């Protein structure tokens, strides 16, 4: 793999950039692989990368029906944080955040991780209790967390309406300074390039049409380019998990719904932290290009349409205008939907299934982007050792039978 | 923004008047205590979640407040049929 | 005042009697009513209207409408500033102030060192260390972004209007007008919307005659007819920005921006929410620019835009025109230019042998037509001064390029149908080789496309197709036969020679080495960027879009996308159809946040619910708490009192004397029918069948997964009638829950649920003296303990008003909850206050209520529980009856393996060892006093207060295995670093036997 650097850029500039290598190959599928990963999004590509890099398993194909990063990786609002309430989730997301912190260097691809701080606002006494609970839990779990007063919030975000007369006034907030945003496409591309360099075959425009099993064990996948044999099949295809599960005769505790998001036109810097409020339903940050990137809610119904109901956008912009009265004259450039797989406890499913050799990593709901490197790491470990990675253990499929749900609903709100 | 025909009000109204109420035809087990943990877990959490026609419940929250079933394509979002609670959807192709 | 150096003496649709003064970048200029900011700038000879996004290159006006990529300006200032408006869509008004986007230092440097910054350069550098990006990010962020956000609250308001119509016609050009006329003629209710201030679309700049009359006259006639029609609503200045499922569309109408920066009266913008039976998309087409070297120099414009400025605004944006075209249509611009007496240097036609009518007319006019040639490079510094042209055979250059001098280059590369709205519905556009363009896909039976958007090239064709579309849509909506009733006006349509597809003009140098050939002007994406992306393996059109930013601008690629896709296809050796295009998303053009939010901001953001006693609380200086939508008094400070002092006073009054609380917000559901008891048995963990009439019982409501979701007291009012109390915040959820089970699972039960929360006002009279006080105003209920025991309900009169009195208690004291019809609430409250005056009756709020109940170890669902707790976790097994015939919702889940674990978090009391420190609510508990993170967490504090009655702090918490850890010590680390020791104790701190409430 050709190393990227400023010097390299200068060198290539002398040749008018005519000699850059391909970021990844476009190989023909082999007949069989040790492991086939279904889904070429951030999580799938990260899984492939860590399988090859950490565990030396390079006989791996990533099978993607469209283009890399074309699902939620390329449609989310890129918020990264680890301040979850429950031990299980906070450990997993913190592990992921630590990987984010060195990811550009690890992949030699600038994923533009920008730890600019994530604010989570409280608007009621109840919110504040929950925030304090989470902040304290985070600290004891070794995760940075601060409790801010309304005045401190105002100082950090001058354009925010922190007036006590607001309908739901800002009473305070939690702040995770190590949280922030990143460039979503770059994450998929960076992992793809690095995985390819390790020998992983990336097969785009290859749709899985069936999962072949024999005697309760998986033997490979049927694809639009023919059958590909595999000892292990790992499904990491948010928005399609249910469909894939059905191919193996499984049903999952998942519903797929459109999660909506929107961006404004680009503006000069006017918001330097990520602001989240589940009380007034507002999730906003400013991308490096200048757009306000705003997370809206999920539609209440199941859907695979990658578009959503306008009423969700209306509610979101009401919240934005309520919280940032100066943004009322700013204009919405685009809005769109991504399909998120939602589990009953707002936590993912990572690990084995009743079919031997068939693994799922899904159900990340509205918050999967931030988990990308961590998810890939623990899933690769799980695949390599054929047992759950300790951080993945609380997220097994059987929790829905035992009742050991992790429940991140309460304190996290919409877990953007 | 769906336009949903409420079978009780006998009028097509805008989505905002309705609430989605989940997958239809998941009857509560008659004798829960006879089920294993995993069978009960399946009733609680497992959903068909299809890509295509989906049988689901809606309630006319801001109207008659009554429930009904809808057969809706989860990709095209076309509503293929509306039918009462307790009944099965009409043969497809009819709507 | 600048002179209008480029304004023609006559013509155009401007009103020369109304001059308008405006300021651009500090220069005072003048225009006319009817001008856009763009036309006025061109009239004043302003060439450079902005600097480009990445390289800081000077940019001029290219287009005349929504497609304009360069002329992005900020209008107004301070709180009323609007960033990022397109000058081509800003109507001029007197006093308008606009600013262009200035280049930052970084951009000026980037202009010089552009070669170091190919597409995606930032992915390849700025990562020497984790901190490097943060430093560079600051520089790049400052350089990026266009306008500045307003700096204060929006002074304007916005509103919304809902429409139901038979036919919505989008676009009032020739096709749209014809469609509207036809549909209206059949009697359909028609809504006709157009983004411009004037209806007419291309007709506004049309020089040909329609039906023997001028285009303007035909337009006037059509508009008069539509105006006179009773079933047509005309919406100018209204952009259809979104096309959603089931024919729902959004229109943003700009109501005041053409008059001034802030609306003098009424709303600035209005969002029209339209549900249409049928939609006619007559959105026209946008001319495709041609991609050649330095094609971004000011003075390179779309041919149709040059014609529009000449014909509609009477502006000639230059002196000597060089036209570069691939089709006959472009010739009309040269003819327009010639007609106004300006010099046409030449027409450069990429085709070998054009022979259509316009071509003949140009030759006849003596214009030099250079066929088989292309402009390969524009020449000039901050404005075009000439062009290099060369012979173009197949796709290669031949011969030696030569220079032509000119100060204006008009380009016509064909037409891109404006198919954005159709694409928004999720239907992919399809490539048509015959049209040489993407056309809308199959949009289904609710939509008809007409005119240029459907690839129809001629005006005559648009008029005819529009009429047919109108008739079709009307017929599908139930009006008429689908046949047209009126014949389209005659238009002279000379024969045309087929156009040539030309997406990238070759240059003597390779694309990677040639001067920049811009594809997307707004984001500075060049042909070589696209080739680089393809070379590096970013092959999907979506990858190319994301890697190069092609089409990511505020114009959503209206000019550049198709050229970009074609260049990519060429680089990959694929067909355009195979490469496809990216999806277009709403908004068609950017839509104001405020317009989408409408009135639902500020005071209307979310309705407030007030109890009948609200004014009284206000008059007593209550501090408020938001509980759901309700406003509830939190406490009533007296002057000089701290909150804690007020709480102590309120709590002690309830314990020792008499206190009163407004409990009207508690949810109340009236349950009637023969199966009332059965349904309650199924819903609640407790049993209600055997509850005596006039008696009350506490119940827990569980989700099917066994977790607590609500609690409250239910009273039996009659044989088949119960009244359920829910928590304030959950009233609606519980009501929906009951209805859901009744309607979908238990239709056999004869039971009716009615929400009566708002019907009643409730005053909770609490304390040892409450009986005495109540007795003063309630004479027809025997209040003595024997006659009216704890957990009973009686009906009678209070202060002369029919009342239901519940002897229930959330404080552990003797307590009567007086319920009266809401309209009497304030009067009865006043009567109780008067009656209690002699005992110093004390109003108390939610905060004291919390202290009182915590002293008793009563939980608050949602505070002491968090959605993961079972009855056993909260020590409330006593409220669960497992032997009911049906069981109850959630019953089965109580036996799940995980719910039987002994180390689950369980409700306990917590007493700080120092008996002084009030633990923070949300404080976490650990076993290890060192508590150096990461450390295992044993539990957390859910409720914590100073108890005035006990003169010490008390707290409730959830501790793993807590029920079995009584007397043990846990540690609560505080934010300031201190660690507080606390003992695990019984959660009931006061009156453990519950005697006080039973007196």
PDB file of N, CA and C in Angstrom, chain C residues 24 35-41 49 61 64-65 68 70-73 84-92 309:
ATOM      1  N   UNK C  24     -23.914  46.765  -3.365  1.00  0.00           N
ATOM      2  CA  UNK C  24     -23.272  45.452  -3.487  1.00  0.00           C
ATOM      3  C   UNK C  24     -21.806  45.593  -3.111  1.00  0.00           C
ATOM      4  N   UNK C  35     -35.970  43.776 -11.943  1.00  0.00           N
ATOM      5  CA  UNK C  35     -34.630  43.206 -11.998  1.00  0.00           C
ATOM      6  C   UNK C  35     -34.462  42.148 -10.921  1.00  0.00           C
ATOM      7  N   UNK C  36     -33.598  41.208 -11.200  1.00  0.00           N
ATOM      8  CA  UNK C  36     -33.043  40.428 -10.101  1.00  0.00           C
ATOM      9  C   UNK C  36     -31.731  41.101  -9.731  1.00  0.00           C
ATOM     10  N   UNK C  37     -31.190  40.713  -8.589  1.00  0.00           N
ATOM     11  CA  UNK C  37     -29.887  41.260  -8.213  1.00  0.00           C
ATOM     12  C   UNK C  37     -28.876  40.944  -9.311  1.00  0.00           C
ATOM     13  N   UNK C  38     -28.988  39.762  -9.895  1.00  0.00           N
ATOM     14  CA  UNK C  38     -28.039  39.358 -10.930  1.00  0.00           C
ATOM     15  C   UNK C  38     -28.170  40.249 -12.160  1.00  0.00           C
ATOM     16  N   UNK C  39     -29.383  40.488 -12.612  1.00  0.00           N
ATOM     17  CA  UNK C  39     -29.536  41.299 -13.822  1.00  0.00           C
ATOM     18  C   UNK C  39     -29.071  42.726 -13.557  1.00  0.00           C
ATOM     19  N   UNK C  40     -29.332  43.218 -12.345  1.00  0.00           N
ATOM     20  CA  UNK C  40     -28.890  44.576 -12.024  1.00  0.00           C
ATOM     21  C   UNK C  40     -27.365  44.645 -11.945  1.00  0.00           C
ATOM     22  N   UNK C  41     -26.739  43.610 -11.397  1.00  0.00           N
ATOM     23  CA  UNK C  41     -25.271  43.606 -11.337  1.00  0.00           C
ATOM     24  C   UNK C  41     -24.685  43.578 -12.745  1.00  0.00           C
ATOM     25  N   UNK C  49     -18.535  38.348  -9.061  1.00  0.00           N
ATOM     26  CA  UNK C  49     -19.549  38.362  -7.997  1.00  0.00           C
ATOM     27  C   UNK C  49     -19.175  37.434  -6.859  1.00  0.00           C
ATOM     28  N   UNK C  61     -21.429  35.721 -13.037  1.00  0.00           N
ATOM     29  CA  UNK C  61     -22.756  35.114 -13.158  1.00  0.00           C
ATOM     30  C   UNK C  61     -22.784  34.208 -14.385  1.00  0.00           C
ATOM     31  N   UNK C  64     -29.320  32.214 -14.854  1.00  0.00           N
ATOM     32  CA  UNK C  64     -30.318  33.250 -14.567  1.00  0.00           C
ATOM     33  C   UNK C  64     -31.388  32.753 -13.607  1.00  0.00           C
ATOM     34  N   UNK C  65     -31.165  31.571 -13.009  1.00  0.00           N
ATOM     35  CA  UNK C  65     -32.203  31.059 -12.112  1.00  0.00           C
ATOM     36  C   UNK C  65     -31.619  30.145 -11.055  1.00  0.00           C
ATOM     37  N   UNK C  68     -27.864  28.822 -10.853  1.00  0.00           N
ATOM     38  CA  UNK C  68     -26.676  29.662 -10.695  1.00  0.00           C
ATOM     39  C   UNK C  68     -25.739  29.115  -9.610  1.00  0.00           C
ATOM     40  N   UNK C  70     -22.457  30.378  -8.958  1.00  0.00           N
ATOM     41  CA  UNK C  70     -21.389  31.288  -8.509  1.00  0.00           C
ATOM     42  C   UNK C  70     -21.869  32.474  -7.690  1.00  0.00           C
ATOM     43  N   UNK C  71     -22.944  33.087  -8.136  1.00  0.00           N
ATOM     44  CA  UNK C  71     -23.353  34.355  -7.533  1.00  0.00           C
ATOM     45  C   UNK C  71     -24.105  34.093  -6.238  1.00  0.00           C
ATOM     46  N   UNK C  72     -23.330  33.676  -5.221  1.00  0.00           N
ATOM     47  CA  UNK C  72     -23.902  33.359  -3.908  1.00  0.00           C
ATOM     48  C   UNK C  72     -23.642  34.560  -3.013  1.00  0.00           C
ATOM     49  N   UNK C  73     -24.688  35.180  -2.545  1.00  0.00           N
ATOM     50  CA  UNK C  73     -24.526  36.424  -1.788  1.00  0.00           C
ATOM     51  C   UNK C  73     -25.244  36.343  -0.450  1.00  0.00           C
ATOM     52  N   UNK C  84     -26.165  32.973   1.657  1.00  0.00           N
ATOM     53  CA  UNK C  84     -26.167  31.992   0.560  1.00  0.00           C
ATOM     54  C   UNK C  84     -27.325  32.109  -0.422  1.00  0.00           C
ATOM     55  N   UNK C  85     -27.817  33.310  -0.654  1.00  0.00           N
ATOM     56  CA  UNK C  85     -28.855  33.452  -1.678  1.00  0.00           C
ATOM     57  C   UNK C  85     -28.196  33.523  -3.052  1.00  0.00           C
ATOM     58  N   UNK C  86     -28.909  33.015  -4.047  1.00  0.00           N
ATOM     59  CA  UNK C  86     -28.424  33.137  -5.416  1.00  0.00           C
ATOM     60  C   UNK C  86     -28.882  34.488  -5.962  1.00  0.00           C
ATOM     61  N   UNK C  87     -27.942  35.288  -6.453  1.00  0.00           N
ATOM     62  CA  UNK C  87     -28.300  36.624  -6.945  1.00  0.00           C
ATOM     63  C   UNK C  87     -29.332  36.545  -8.058  1.00  0.00           C
ATOM     64  N   UNK C  88     -29.349  35.416  -8.771  1.00  0.00           N
ATOM     65  CA  UNK C  88     -30.305  35.272  -9.868  1.00  0.00           C
ATOM     66  C   UNK C  88     -31.724  35.089  -9.365  1.00  0.00           C
ATOM     67  N   UNK C  89     -31.871  34.799  -8.066  1.00  0.00           N
ATOM     68  CA  UNK C  89     -33.212  34.584  -7.521  1.00  0.00           C
ATOM     69  C   UNK C  89     -33.569  35.641  -6.493  1.00  0.00           C
ATOM     70  N   UNK C  90     -32.728  36.649  -6.349  1.00  0.00           N
ATOM     71  CA  UNK C  90     -33.024  37.731  -5.414  1.00  0.00           C
ATOM     72  C   UNK C  90     -33.669  38.863  -6.196  1.00  0.00           C
ATOM     73  N   UNK C  91     -34.913  39.153  -5.879  1.00  0.00           N
ATOM     74  CA  UNK C  91     -35.563  40.281  -6.544  1.00  0.00           C
ATOM     75  C   UNK C  91     -35.034  41.569  -5.940  1.00  0.00           C
ATOM     76  N   UNK C  92     -34.793  42.519  -6.804  1.00  0.00           N
ATOM     77  CA  UNK C  92     -34.217  43.778  -6.335  1.00  0.00           C
ATOM     78  C   UNK C  92     -35.282  44.588  -5.606  1.00  0.00           C
ATOM     79  N   UNK C 309     -31.188  37.530 -20.200  1.00  0.00           N
ATOM     80  CA  UNK C 309     -30.793  38.876 -19.757  1.00  0.00           C
ATOM     81  C   UNK C 309     -31.088  39.907 -20.851  1.00  0.00           C
TER      82      UNK C 309
END
